[in-house]
Every structure is written in C-alpha cells, then in structure tokens.
Coordinates of C-alpha atoms in Angstrom, one line a residue:
Chain A
M1 CA -37.5 273.7 310.7
K2 CA -36.5 276.4 308.3
T3 CA -39.0 277.9 305.8
Y4 CA -38.0 278.9 302.4
K5 CA -39.4 281.4 299.9
T6 CA -38.6 281.4 296.2
T7 CA -36.1 284.1 295.6
R8 CA -35.3 285.9 292.4
R9 CA -32.0 284.0 292.2
E10 CA -33.9 280.7 292.5
L11 CA -36.3 281.7 289.9
L12 CA -33.5 282.7 287.5
G13 CA -31.8 279.5 288.3
S14 CA -34.9 277.4 287.4
V15 CA -35.3 279.3 284.2
S16 CA -31.7 278.7 283.2
L17 CA -32.0 275.1 284.1
S18 CA -35.2 274.8 281.9
L19 CA -33.4 276.5 279.0
A20 CA -30.5 274.2 279.4
A21 CA -32.8 271.1 279.3
C22 CA -34.6 272.4 276.2
H23 CA -31.3 273.0 274.5
L24 CA -30.5 269.3 274.7
R25 CA -31.7 267.4 271.7
N26 CA -32.4 264.1 273.5
P27 CA -34.1 264.6 276.9
R28 CA -33.2 261.1 278.0
E29 CA -29.6 262.2 278.0
D30 CA -30.2 265.3 280.0
A31 CA -27.4 265.6 282.5
I32 CA -27.5 269.0 284.1
V33 CA -24.9 269.7 286.7
S34 CA -24.7 272.7 289.0
V35 CA -21.4 274.0 290.2
V36 CA -21.9 276.7 292.8
K37 CA -19.6 278.6 295.1
A38 CA -19.7 277.8 298.8
P39 CA -16.7 279.3 300.4
A40 CA -17.3 278.0 303.9
Y41 CA -19.3 275.8 306.2
S42 CA -21.6 278.6 307.3
G43 CA -25.2 279.6 307.6
A44 CA -25.3 280.5 303.9
L45 CA -25.0 276.9 303.1
Y46 CA -28.6 276.3 304.0
D47 CA -30.0 278.6 301.3
T48 CA -27.5 277.3 298.7
V49 CA -28.4 273.7 299.3
H50 CA -32.1 274.5 299.2
R51 CA -31.7 276.3 295.9
L52 CA -30.0 273.3 294.4
F53 CA -32.9 271.0 295.3
V54 CA -35.4 273.5 293.9
Q55 CA -33.4 274.3 290.7
H56 CA -33.0 270.6 289.8
R57 CA -36.7 269.9 290.5
V58 CA -35.8 267.0 292.6
P59 CA -38.9 264.9 293.3
I60 CA -39.2 265.1 297.1
K61 CA -42.8 265.9 298.1
G62 CA -44.3 262.8 299.7
K63 CA -41.2 260.7 299.1
R64 CA -39.0 258.6 301.4
V65 CA -35.6 260.2 301.2
I66 CA -32.2 259.0 302.3
L67 CA -29.3 261.4 302.8
K68 CA -26.2 259.3 302.3
P69 CA -23.0 261.1 303.6
N70 CA -19.5 259.7 303.5
L71 CA -18.3 258.7 306.9
V72 CA -14.9 257.1 306.9
E73 CA -12.6 257.8 309.8
F74 CA -12.1 259.4 313.2
D75 CA -10.3 262.5 312.1
A76 CA -12.4 265.5 312.9
G77 CA -9.7 267.9 311.8
S78 CA -9.3 266.6 308.2
A79 CA -11.5 266.6 305.2
I80 CA -12.2 262.9 305.4
N81 CA -15.9 262.9 306.2
T82 CA -18.8 264.8 304.6
H83 CA -19.3 267.9 306.7
P84 CA -22.3 267.6 309.1
M85 CA -23.5 271.1 308.3
L86 CA -24.0 270.1 304.7
V87 CA -26.1 267.1 305.7
H88 CA -28.1 269.2 308.1
A89 CA -28.7 271.8 305.4
A90 CA -30.0 269.0 303.1
L91 CA -32.1 267.6 305.9
E92 CA -33.8 271.0 306.5
S93 CA -34.3 271.5 302.8
V94 CA -35.8 268.1 302.1
R95 CA -38.1 268.4 305.0
S96 CA -39.3 271.8 303.9
L97 CA -39.9 270.4 300.4
G98 CA -42.4 267.9 301.8
A99 CA -40.6 264.6 302.1
S100 CA -42.7 262.1 303.9
D101 CA -39.7 260.6 305.6
V102 CA -36.0 261.5 305.8
R103 CA -33.3 259.2 307.1
I104 CA -29.6 259.9 307.3
A105 CA -27.9 256.6 306.4
E106 CA -24.4 255.3 306.0
G107 CA -22.4 252.1 306.3
P108 CA -18.7 253.0 306.7
G109 CA -16.3 250.6 305.0
H110 CA -13.4 250.9 307.4
R111 CA -14.7 251.3 310.9
R112 CA -17.7 249.6 312.3
L113 CA -18.1 252.1 315.2
T114 CA -20.5 254.1 313.1
L115 CA -22.2 256.2 315.7
D116 CA -19.0 257.0 317.5
L117 CA -17.6 258.0 314.1
A118 CA -20.5 260.3 313.5
D119 CA -20.2 261.7 316.9
E120 CA -16.5 262.5 316.4
A121 CA -17.3 264.0 313.0
G122 CA -19.7 266.4 314.6
Y123 CA -23.1 265.0 313.5
F124 CA -24.5 264.7 317.0
A125 CA -23.6 268.3 317.8
T126 CA -24.9 269.7 314.5
I127 CA -28.0 267.7 313.7
P128 CA -30.7 267.7 316.4
K129 CA -31.9 264.2 317.3
F130 CA -29.3 262.7 314.9
E131 CA -29.4 259.2 316.5
E132 CA -33.2 259.0 315.9
L133 CA -32.7 260.0 312.2
F134 CA -29.8 257.7 311.5
T135 CA -29.7 254.2 310.1
D136 CA -26.4 252.2 310.1
L137 CA -26.5 250.6 306.7
N138 CA -23.9 248.1 307.8
L139 CA -26.4 246.6 310.3
D140 CA -29.7 247.2 308.7
D141 CA -32.1 244.4 307.6
V142 CA -31.1 243.2 304.2
A143 CA -32.6 241.6 301.0
R144 CA -30.8 239.7 298.3
C145 CA -30.7 241.5 295.0
T146 CA -29.7 240.2 291.5
V147 CA -27.2 242.3 289.7
K148 CA -28.5 242.8 286.2
R149 CA -26.0 242.7 283.4
P150 CA -23.1 242.9 285.9
A151 CA -19.9 244.6 284.9
S152 CA -18.3 243.1 288.0
K153 CA -18.1 239.5 289.1
L154 CA -21.0 240.1 291.4
T155 CA -24.2 238.3 290.3
E156 CA -26.1 239.1 293.4
V157 CA -25.6 241.3 296.4
Y158 CA -27.3 241.8 299.8
L159 CA -28.4 245.4 300.3
P160 CA -30.1 247.2 303.2
R161 CA -33.9 247.4 303.1
T162 CA -33.7 251.1 304.0
V163 CA -31.9 251.8 300.7
L164 CA -34.1 249.4 298.7
G165 CA -37.2 251.0 300.1
C166 CA -36.4 254.6 299.6
D167 CA -37.8 256.8 296.8
L168 CA -34.8 259.1 296.5
L169 CA -31.2 258.7 297.6
V170 CA -29.2 261.8 298.0
S171 CA -25.5 260.9 297.6
M172 CA -23.4 263.3 299.6
P173 CA -19.8 262.4 299.2
K174 CA -16.7 264.4 300.1
M175 CA -14.7 265.2 297.0
K176 CA -11.5 263.1 297.4
T177 CA -8.8 261.4 295.4
H178 CA -8.8 257.6 295.8
H179 CA -5.7 255.6 295.7
W180 CA -7.3 252.8 293.7
A181 CA -10.3 254.3 291.9
G182 CA -8.7 257.7 291.1
A183 CA -11.5 259.8 292.6
T184 CA -14.2 259.0 295.1
L185 CA -17.4 260.9 294.5
S186 CA -21.2 260.3 294.4
M187 CA -21.0 256.9 292.7
K188 CA -18.2 255.4 294.8
N189 CA -20.1 256.7 297.8
L190 CA -22.6 253.9 297.2
F191 CA -20.1 251.4 298.5
G192 CA -21.5 252.6 301.8
T193 CA -24.8 251.0 301.0
V194 CA -23.2 247.5 300.9
P195 CA -23.7 246.0 304.4
G196 CA -20.6 245.4 306.4
G197 CA -22.7 243.2 308.7
V198 CA -22.8 240.7 305.8
Y199 CA -19.5 241.3 304.0
G200 CA -17.3 242.6 306.8
W201 CA -15.0 245.6 307.4
P202 CA -13.7 246.3 304.8
K203 CA -16.2 245.2 302.2
N204 CA -13.5 243.1 300.5
I205 CA -15.9 241.3 298.3
L206 CA -16.1 244.5 296.2
H207 CA -12.4 244.6 295.7
W208 CA -12.2 241.0 294.5
A209 CA -15.2 241.5 292.2
G210 CA -13.6 244.6 290.7
I211 CA -13.8 248.1 292.3
H212 CA -14.6 250.1 289.2
E213 CA -17.1 247.4 288.0
C214 CA -18.8 247.3 291.3
I215 CA -19.2 251.0 291.5
A216 CA -20.9 250.9 288.1
D217 CA -23.1 248.0 289.1
L218 CA -24.4 249.5 292.3
Q219 CA -26.0 252.4 290.4
Q220 CA -28.8 250.1 289.3
F221 CA -30.1 249.8 292.8
V222 CA -30.7 253.5 293.2
P223 CA -32.7 254.5 290.2
N224 CA -33.7 257.8 291.7
S225 CA -30.8 259.7 293.1
F226 CA -29.5 263.2 293.5
A227 CA -25.8 263.9 293.9
L228 CA -24.6 266.7 296.2
V229 CA -20.8 266.8 296.5
D230 CA -19.1 268.4 299.4
A231 CA -16.2 270.2 297.7
I232 CA -15.9 273.0 300.2
D233 CA -12.9 271.4 301.8
A234 CA -11.8 268.4 299.8
M235 CA -9.0 265.8 300.0
E236 CA -6.0 265.5 297.6
G237 CA -3.0 263.2 297.5
N238 CA -3.3 259.8 299.2
G239 CA -7.0 259.8 299.5
P240 CA -9.5 258.7 300.6
I241 CA -7.9 258.4 304.1
Q242 CA -4.4 259.7 304.3
G243 CA -4.6 262.7 301.9
K244 CA -4.3 266.4 302.6
T245 CA -7.1 268.9 302.9
K246 CA -7.6 271.1 299.9
H247 CA -9.9 274.1 300.0
V248 CA -12.0 274.2 296.8
G249 CA -15.1 276.1 298.0
L250 CA -17.7 274.5 295.8
L251 CA -20.8 272.4 295.8
I252 CA -21.5 270.2 292.8
A253 CA -25.0 268.8 292.3
G254 CA -27.2 267.1 289.8
R255 CA -29.6 264.2 289.2
N256 CA -27.2 262.2 287.1
M257 CA -24.4 260.8 289.2
V258 CA -22.1 260.0 286.2
A259 CA -22.4 263.6 285.0
V260 CA -21.8 265.1 288.5
D261 CA -18.8 262.9 289.1
A262 CA -17.3 263.6 285.7
T263 CA -17.7 267.3 286.4
C264 CA -16.0 266.9 289.7
C265 CA -13.1 265.1 288.0
T266 CA -12.7 267.9 285.6
I267 CA -12.5 270.4 288.5
M268 CA -9.9 268.1 290.1
A269 CA -8.0 268.1 286.8
I270 CA -8.6 264.4 286.5
D271 CA -9.6 263.1 283.0
P272 CA -13.1 261.6 283.5
Q273 CA -12.5 259.4 280.4
K274 CA -9.7 257.7 282.3
I275 CA -11.9 256.8 285.2
D276 CA -13.1 253.3 284.4
Y277 CA -16.2 253.3 286.5
L278 CA -17.5 256.5 284.7
R279 CA -17.0 254.9 281.3
L280 CA -18.6 251.7 282.5
A281 CA -21.6 253.6 283.8
G282 CA -22.2 255.4 280.5
L283 CA -20.1 258.5 280.5
D284 CA -20.0 258.3 276.7
N285 CA -23.7 258.5 276.5
C286 CA -24.0 261.4 278.8
R287 CA -24.3 264.9 277.5
I288 CA -23.4 267.2 280.4
S289 CA -24.8 270.6 280.6
Q290 CA -23.1 272.5 283.3
I291 CA -24.7 275.6 284.9
G292 CA -23.6 277.9 287.6
E293 CA -19.9 278.9 287.8
D294 CA -17.6 278.8 284.8
L295 CA -15.8 275.5 284.9
K296 CA -12.8 276.9 283.1
N297 CA -12.0 279.2 286.1
L298 CA -12.6 276.5 288.7
R299 CA -10.2 273.8 287.6
T300 CA -7.8 273.2 290.5
P301 CA -5.4 270.3 290.0
F302 CA -5.6 267.9 292.8
E303 CA -2.3 266.3 293.9
L304 CA -2.2 262.7 292.7
L305 CA -0.2 259.7 293.8
P306 CA 2.5 258.9 291.3
S307 CA 0.6 255.7 290.4
L308 CA -2.3 257.8 289.3
S309 CA -0.4 260.5 287.4
S310 CA -1.7 259.1 284.0
L311 CA -5.2 260.2 285.0
R312 CA -4.2 263.9 284.8
L313 CA -6.4 265.9 282.5
A314 CA -4.3 267.4 279.7
Chain B
M1 CA -31.1 249.6 334.6
S2 CA -28.3 247.0 334.8
D3 CA -26.6 245.8 331.7
I4 CA -28.3 242.4 331.9
S5 CA -31.8 244.0 332.4
S6 CA -31.1 246.3 329.5
L7 CA -30.1 243.4 327.3
L8 CA -33.1 241.3 328.2
S9 CA -35.4 244.3 327.5
R10 CA -34.0 244.3 323.9
Q11 CA -34.4 240.6 323.2
N12 CA -36.6 239.9 320.2
A13 CA -39.6 237.6 320.6
D14 CA -37.8 234.9 318.5
G15 CA -35.1 234.7 321.2
G16 CA -32.3 236.5 319.3
W17 CA -31.0 240.0 319.4
G18 CA -30.6 242.6 316.7
Y19 CA -27.8 245.1 316.7
N20 CA -30.3 247.7 317.8
S21 CA -34.0 247.3 317.1
G22 CA -33.9 245.2 314.0
G23 CA -34.2 241.5 313.3
S24 CA -32.1 239.0 315.2
C25 CA -28.5 238.5 314.1
T26 CA -25.9 235.9 315.1
E27 CA -23.3 238.4 316.3
P28 CA -25.3 240.4 318.9
T29 CA -27.2 237.2 320.0
T30 CA -23.9 235.5 320.7
F31 CA -22.4 238.5 322.6
A32 CA -25.6 238.8 324.6
L33 CA -25.3 235.2 325.5
L34 CA -21.7 235.6 326.6
A35 CA -22.8 238.5 328.7
L36 CA -25.6 236.5 330.3
S37 CA -23.2 233.7 330.9
V38 CA -20.5 235.8 332.8
S39 CA -23.3 237.4 334.8
G40 CA -24.7 234.2 336.1
C41 CA -27.7 234.3 333.9
G42 CA -26.8 231.5 331.5
Q43 CA -29.7 229.3 332.6
T44 CA -32.4 231.9 332.4
V45 CA -35.3 231.7 330.0
G46 CA -33.9 234.4 327.9
A47 CA -30.6 232.6 327.5
K48 CA -32.4 229.3 326.6
M49 CA -34.4 231.1 324.0
A50 CA -31.3 232.6 322.5
I51 CA -29.6 229.3 322.3
Q52 CA -32.7 227.9 320.6
W53 CA -32.5 230.8 318.1
L54 CA -28.8 230.0 317.4
A55 CA -29.5 226.3 317.0
A56 CA -32.3 227.0 314.6
S57 CA -30.1 229.4 312.6
Q58 CA -27.2 227.1 312.1
R59 CA -27.0 226.1 308.5
S60 CA -26.7 222.6 307.1
D61 CA -23.0 223.2 306.2
G62 CA -22.3 223.8 309.9
G63 CA -21.8 227.5 309.6
W64 CA -23.9 230.5 310.7
P65 CA -25.1 233.3 308.5
P66 CA -24.9 236.8 309.9
R67 CA -28.7 236.8 309.9
R68 CA -31.3 234.4 308.7
D69 CA -32.2 236.3 305.6
V70 CA -28.6 235.8 304.3
D71 CA -28.1 232.5 302.6
Q72 CA -24.4 232.1 303.4
S73 CA -22.2 231.1 306.3
T74 CA -19.7 233.7 307.2
W75 CA -17.1 234.7 309.9
V76 CA -19.8 234.9 312.5
T77 CA -19.6 231.1 312.7
A78 CA -16.7 231.5 315.0
L79 CA -18.7 233.4 317.6
P80 CA -21.1 230.6 318.9
M81 CA -18.0 228.4 319.1
I82 CA -16.7 230.7 321.8
L83 CA -19.7 230.1 324.1
P84 CA -19.2 228.1 327.2
Q85 CA -19.4 224.3 326.9
A86 CA -22.9 224.2 328.5
M87 CA -24.3 226.4 325.8
R88 CA -22.1 225.0 323.0
A89 CA -23.4 221.5 323.8
K90 CA -26.9 222.6 322.5
L91 CA -25.4 223.5 319.1
R92 CA -23.6 221.5 316.5
A93 CA -20.3 222.9 317.4
D94 CA -18.2 220.2 315.7
R95 CA -19.9 221.0 312.4
A96 CA -19.1 224.7 312.9
K97 CA -15.5 223.8 313.6
E98 CA -15.3 221.8 310.3
W99 CA -16.8 224.8 308.5
V100 CA -14.3 227.3 309.8
L101 CA -11.4 224.8 309.1
S102 CA -12.5 224.7 305.5
Q103 CA -12.1 228.5 305.2
K104 CA -9.0 230.7 304.7
G105 CA -8.1 234.0 303.2
R106 CA -8.3 234.0 299.4
E107 CA -4.8 235.5 299.1
S108 CA -3.4 232.3 300.7
A109 CA -4.8 230.1 298.0
W110 CA -2.3 228.9 295.4
G111 CA -4.1 230.5 292.5
P112 CA -3.9 234.1 293.7
R113 CA -0.4 233.5 295.1
L114 CA 0.8 232.2 291.7
Q115 CA -0.9 235.1 290.0
A116 CA 0.8 237.6 292.3
Y117 CA 4.1 235.9 291.7
L118 CA 3.8 235.9 288.0
A119 CA 2.7 239.5 288.0
G120 CA 5.7 240.4 290.1
S121 CA 3.6 242.3 292.6
Q122 CA 5.4 243.5 295.6
N123 CA 3.1 242.4 298.4
P124 CA 4.6 243.3 301.8
L125 CA 2.3 240.7 303.5
D126 CA 3.3 237.1 304.1
T127 CA 0.4 235.3 302.4
S128 CA 1.7 231.9 303.4
Q129 CA 0.1 232.4 306.9
E130 CA -3.5 231.5 306.6
G131 CA -6.0 233.7 308.4
W132 CA -9.8 233.9 308.0
P133 CA -12.0 236.1 305.9
F134 CA -15.2 237.8 306.9
Y135 CA -17.0 236.4 303.8
P136 CA -15.9 233.2 301.9
N137 CA -13.6 233.6 299.0
T138 CA -12.3 237.0 300.1
A139 CA -9.1 238.0 301.9
A140 CA -8.2 237.3 305.5
W141 CA -8.5 240.1 308.1
V142 CA -7.5 240.6 311.7
A143 CA -11.0 240.5 313.3
P144 CA -12.3 237.3 311.8
T145 CA -9.0 235.6 312.3
A146 CA -8.9 236.6 316.0
F147 CA -12.5 235.4 316.6
T148 CA -11.8 232.1 314.8
I149 CA -8.7 231.5 316.9
L150 CA -10.7 232.0 320.1
G151 CA -13.4 229.7 318.7
L152 CA -11.0 226.9 317.7
E153 CA -9.3 227.1 321.1
R154 CA -12.4 225.4 322.4
F155 CA -11.3 222.2 320.6
P156 CA -7.9 221.7 322.2
T157 CA -7.6 218.0 321.2
D158 CA -8.2 218.6 317.6
R159 CA -4.8 218.5 315.8
R160 CA -6.1 220.5 312.7
A161 CA -7.6 223.1 315.0
R162 CA -4.3 223.5 316.9
S163 CA -2.4 223.8 313.7
R164 CA -4.7 226.5 312.2
C165 CA -4.7 228.4 315.5
H166 CA -0.9 228.4 315.4
M167 CA -0.9 229.7 311.8
G168 CA -3.6 232.2 312.7
R169 CA -1.5 233.6 315.5
A170 CA 1.5 233.8 313.1
F171 CA -0.8 235.7 310.7
L172 CA -1.7 238.2 313.4
L173 CA 1.9 238.7 314.4
S174 CA 2.9 239.3 310.8
R175 CA 0.4 242.1 310.5
I176 CA 1.4 244.4 313.3
C177 CA 1.6 248.0 312.3
S178 CA 4.6 250.1 312.9
D179 CA 2.9 251.8 315.9
G180 CA 2.5 248.4 317.5
G181 CA -1.2 247.8 317.0
W182 CA -3.3 246.3 314.3
N183 CA -5.2 247.9 311.4
H184 CA -7.9 245.7 309.6
G185 CA -5.3 243.3 308.2
S186 CA -2.4 245.0 306.6
F187 CA 0.3 247.4 307.9
R188 CA 0.9 249.1 304.6
A189 CA -1.3 250.3 301.7
L190 CA 0.7 251.1 298.6
E191 CA 3.8 252.7 300.0
Y192 CA 2.2 254.2 303.1
D193 CA 2.2 252.9 306.6
L194 CA -1.2 252.3 308.1
E195 CA -2.2 253.4 311.6
S196 CA -3.7 250.8 313.9
Y197 CA -7.3 250.8 315.2
P198 CA -8.0 250.2 318.9
E199 CA -10.8 247.7 318.3
T200 CA -8.8 245.4 316.1
T201 CA -5.7 245.8 318.3
G202 CA -7.8 244.7 321.3
L203 CA -9.1 241.7 319.4
A204 CA -5.7 240.7 318.2
L205 CA -4.3 241.0 321.7
L206 CA -7.2 238.8 322.9
A207 CA -6.5 236.1 320.4
L208 CA -2.8 236.3 321.2
H209 CA -3.4 235.9 325.0
A210 CA -1.0 232.9 325.2
E211 CA 1.7 234.4 323.1
T212 CA 5.0 235.7 324.6
D213 CA 6.4 237.1 321.4
S214 CA 8.7 240.1 322.1
R215 CA 6.8 242.2 319.5
L216 CA 3.8 242.2 321.8
R217 CA 5.6 244.4 324.3
Q218 CA 5.2 247.4 322.0
S219 CA 1.6 246.4 321.3
L220 CA 0.7 246.2 324.9
A221 CA 2.5 249.5 325.8
Q222 CA 0.7 251.2 323.0
A223 CA -2.7 249.8 324.1
E224 CA -2.1 250.9 327.6
Q225 CA -1.3 254.5 326.5
R226 CA -4.3 254.6 324.2
V227 CA -7.1 253.0 326.2
S228 CA -8.0 255.9 328.5
R229 CA -8.2 258.4 325.6
L230 CA -10.9 256.5 323.7
K231 CA -14.4 257.8 323.7
S232 CA -15.9 254.9 321.7
R233 CA -17.2 252.3 324.2
E234 CA -16.8 249.5 321.8
A235 CA -13.3 250.4 320.9
R236 CA -12.3 250.8 324.5
S237 CA -14.0 247.6 325.5
W238 CA -12.0 245.5 323.0
L239 CA -8.8 247.2 324.0
Q240 CA -9.5 246.5 327.7
L241 CA -10.4 242.9 327.0
G242 CA -7.1 242.5 325.1
L243 CA -5.1 244.0 328.0
F244 CA -6.9 241.9 330.6
A245 CA -6.0 238.8 328.5
H246 CA -2.3 239.7 329.1
S247 CA -2.9 240.3 332.8
R248 CA -2.3 244.0 332.3
P249 CA -4.1 246.2 334.9
V250 CA -6.5 248.7 333.3
L251 CA -7.3 251.7 335.3
S252 CA -9.6 253.5 332.8
K253 CA -13.3 253.0 333.3
L254 CA -16.0 252.7 330.7
E255 CA -18.1 255.3 332.5
D256 CA -16.3 258.2 330.7
C257 CA -16.9 256.7 327.3
N258 CA -19.8 257.4 325.0
P259 CA -23.0 255.8 326.3
S260 CA -24.0 252.2 325.3
R261 CA -26.0 252.6 322.2
S262 CA -26.3 249.1 320.9
V263 CA -26.7 245.5 322.1
L264 CA -23.0 244.9 321.3
E265 CA -21.9 247.7 323.6
I266 CA -24.2 246.7 326.4
A267 CA -22.9 243.1 326.2
L268 CA -19.3 244.3 325.9
T269 CA -19.7 246.4 329.0
A270 CA -20.8 243.4 331.0
L271 CA -18.0 241.3 329.5
V272 CA -15.4 243.9 330.4
G273 CA -16.8 244.1 333.9
A274 CA -16.4 240.3 334.3
A275 CA -12.9 240.3 332.8
A276 CA -11.8 242.9 335.3
N277 CA -12.8 240.4 338.0
G278 CA -10.8 237.6 336.3
N279 CA -13.6 236.1 334.3
N280 CA -12.7 236.7 330.7
A281 CA -15.4 235.0 328.6
F282 CA -13.2 234.7 325.6
I283 CA -10.6 232.8 327.5
H284 CA -11.6 229.8 329.6
S285 CA -8.5 228.4 331.1
D286 CA -9.8 224.9 331.4
E287 CA -10.6 224.7 327.7
N288 CA -7.5 226.4 326.3
L289 CA -4.8 224.8 324.3

C-alpha cells in the first residue's frame, strides 16, 4: 500500500476549499467541485486522486467504503468502462486514509458476465487480488427499500445489501454522452446498484418507471457519496456504448453528485438545466463552487446525437 | 476436483446454491441440479436437498422468486420447469406453467401498442410476437423468452403452451441482429444497428433447436466462427450449447477459457460436457413438442 504525506499543494488545496466553503452563505447548499488536469492514465494519477479525497475531507477513516466504477461492455480499446488505474488509485488512497473495509462493486446493466468484463477491462491485471475485493451487485443479497417521495413510478426497489450497508459510496463513472439521458455521470452510475439478478439484463424496470426520474430517486439510498469522474478519456456521440473516444484529460470530483454532474455537463457543452434528472435532483437548489482549473478554458463540446442537439449549452 | 465435487462443496446448508458464496437463489440452484442430473447424481442427497429448497421456494402464485428475500415471481420460474421429469414431479410444475403463460412482454399489451401507434413512434420491432420479460410488467427479452420456451416444451400436450412456444420462437426469429446473432432483445437502438452477444445468441439457438428457418444458417455460421475466440466461460458455454442443439460439431474446448468462477460456470461446464456426448439437458427428445 502506498503512503502519502501532505504536500504543499494539498495544503493549499485544503485552504482554498475551506475559503470556498466559508464564502457560501448557506453551508447546507455547499457544493464544491474540483476540476483537475489528469492528462493520462499514469502513475501521477495516484497522487492526484489522493489529493482529491484529502481536499474534500471525505469521511473515510473507520468507514466501510464502496468504489463503484462503470463497467459496461467488452471493448478494452474504447472509453466505455472506468479505467482500472483510476479505481486502483482510489483503492490505495482510501486504504491509506483508514477505511475499515473497501469493496469494489458494480452491477453491469448490459452484460451479466461481470468478472469476465472486468478481466477484459484490465481490472484483474491492474488491481491485485481484484476478485477478492469485488462484489457483483447484480448477484448480491438484497433488501426491499421503499422509495420516499418518488419522482419515478417506483414505489419500492430491491437493492444490494453491500450498498445499503456501506458508509460511503464513491461513484466513479466514465464521462459519456447517453442516447436517452443526455449524459451518464456519477448519478446515472447508480443504475449499477440495481440488481440484475432481480430485474434482469437490462434493468428494464427503470426504463418503464422513467429513466430520469429513477436516476433522481436512487440518490436517496446513498446519502454519503463522493463522485470521482473519469474524464481522462471520455465518450462522445452515440454513448454510452457505441460512441467515440474523446480525450478530455480531466478528473472531476466532489461530495455533491448533482453539482459534479452539472459541472461535467458544462465541460461537455451540455446545458445542465436541460438534463431532467439534474433538475429533479435539486440542481436549482445547488450552489456550485468550482475549484481547480478554470472551467471557461476547459469546455470541449461533445458530439451529440441529432436527437439530443437541443441539450447543447448556448 | 471434478465439476460435481466442486458444486457440492459450494452447496448451502439449506440445500440451495448461491451465485458465489451468498444466499441460495433459484437460478444457480436449478443449474446445479441440471448438472447433477446429467452427471448421474440426480438421486444424491445433495440433489434431493436442492429439490426440497426449490419446492419450498415456489410461491403461492406458482412462480419462483429469484431468491427468497424477493417477494415477486420472475423469469426464473421457467428454469425449474426445464428440470427432468423425475425432479419436476416434486414441484408444482403445472402451477409454474400457468404463471409463465400469464406473462408476456409489456410492449405486446394493447395499451402500450395503442400508445405507440398514436404517438407515431417508429418501432422497428414486431411487438405482436409475445416474448417473456425478466420481471413482470416490463418488456420481453431474448434470454427469458428462450428459457421459457425450453420450460414450456416440457408440456407438449398443452395447446396454450404450444401456441406460446410458437409465438416465442417467432419473437426470437424477429429479433436477429444484422450479424446473425442476438443482442438482449432488439437489433436496433435509435438508428443504430446493435451487435450480438454470444451468450444470448447461444440461448436463442438453444430455444430454436427445432427450427429450420433459413435465417439460422447465418446465425450458426457466426456462432461457429465466434465460439473459439471467447474467453468468457459462461458465454462460450451458451454458444456451445446452442451449437450442439443444432447438431453442429464444436471443436473448441472450455479449458482455454477463463476459469470457472461461479456456480453457474461450474454447472455450465458440466452441462456442456454432457451435451458434447449427446445429452443436452435443455432438450429431452422424449419430452419435446
């Protein structure tokens, strides 16, 4: 396991984060989002990721933590899955920050061959003892949960006990366009917590109940979360499966998934106000304070399907 | 350790099997039973305990839940229906049959069809062919439709079962992708062609074992080309079972795949081995339509 020392940059980052938080009039609406450069999947990623956890003061010590990547398809050459090195970096960091237990967990919505998919995506090769650390959320033991004040047609949903029993879920999506939802980011990534072993592959019940509405509803089951978006190599066009790789070279992180996803949309030149699930989840009540790189210089329009062209940020 | 010893070592104390180390579930328990059956272990204590677990798990509506902590019958109801007659006799198989006959893909119901018609939506799929969903009141997909056909084939004298099997096969044939195989359920999403998956292709071929439709020539040729390249044991197993169901020789071995990591994969390995020797557990010639 790696050991980390607080560097001058980390210290400065923490100070700027504190100042940003103090600047906000209502602490309940704090939504600090980091946008940091990460040009490649390289060794430097480990320090960058650790710094993000430290800067955001993510409560980790003594906690049961789930790292939830986005595993979708057998296509190692494309930007379809969260890169394993990012997950490994998060694993090392969370361990060094004193988590009592760390699991990597995912329940793919398309393919049920989860371990084979993870193998193809490089997880076995990158993360030592990956299989021991991994929980297939599609096949985990489940509990029935009531959806409070549902936006969707779901009044109850079965969810994996691994998710319900964790203290912190780190949502680690790949930044991608989505042919129905507009963009798939840290919130949509929670579809992977809905068990295919109960609902099937794909998890079609979420489509009938309303995709945007279900994305918003699922947030209530992960009250403590941290979003860490893999936007080093992202996907544009006909995402989330058949799109093209787009190099963005960024990591976006924060403790408020709505704020993180809205920031990602802005980078993708998608209007967050036009993404229904963000509005349903309280985008209008969310004051985003962005730190790190200057967002103005980072906007890089993602190619959108013609049917989604109205989402383009003016 | 043999596949059967490995399976038995993973059996839960309640008689069922989990997918890996978790609580017992209908799907791995049924596949383990099928594997025990084709290996001549259908009368062992382990098999009897598993049948008891299945019998106790069957719900009052005749269906099975995916696991006991789920209060809903689902697609897995079709799986115990596939078991050999000696095992099925210990279950309320007729009730299960009635439950699956009451289910169909939501898109085939008149309400959604009328809604789609009025909205002028351009659905490339023929929604008049009724398949089966994974979960009630959702759309039909290839995998649950294939399993349900195989389950209903155990009731060859039931006219409704025959009729739904016929329609289910038409559903599968109408969902072939341009590459000859099957995706989850559709061949197009928006304006884009979808690629097929080996596991669903194998399942569809299995369920279409008695079909001679000319479209299957491309499906079988594609499956034959693809099977030896697959690293996934589960995917390769299904594709092999599908090819065996059409009497196609399969030269590739499972040894060069990823190792068996789950109860399903251990069971499938045994089932492929038996099918290679002419004993395909999913197709019992004396019980077929």
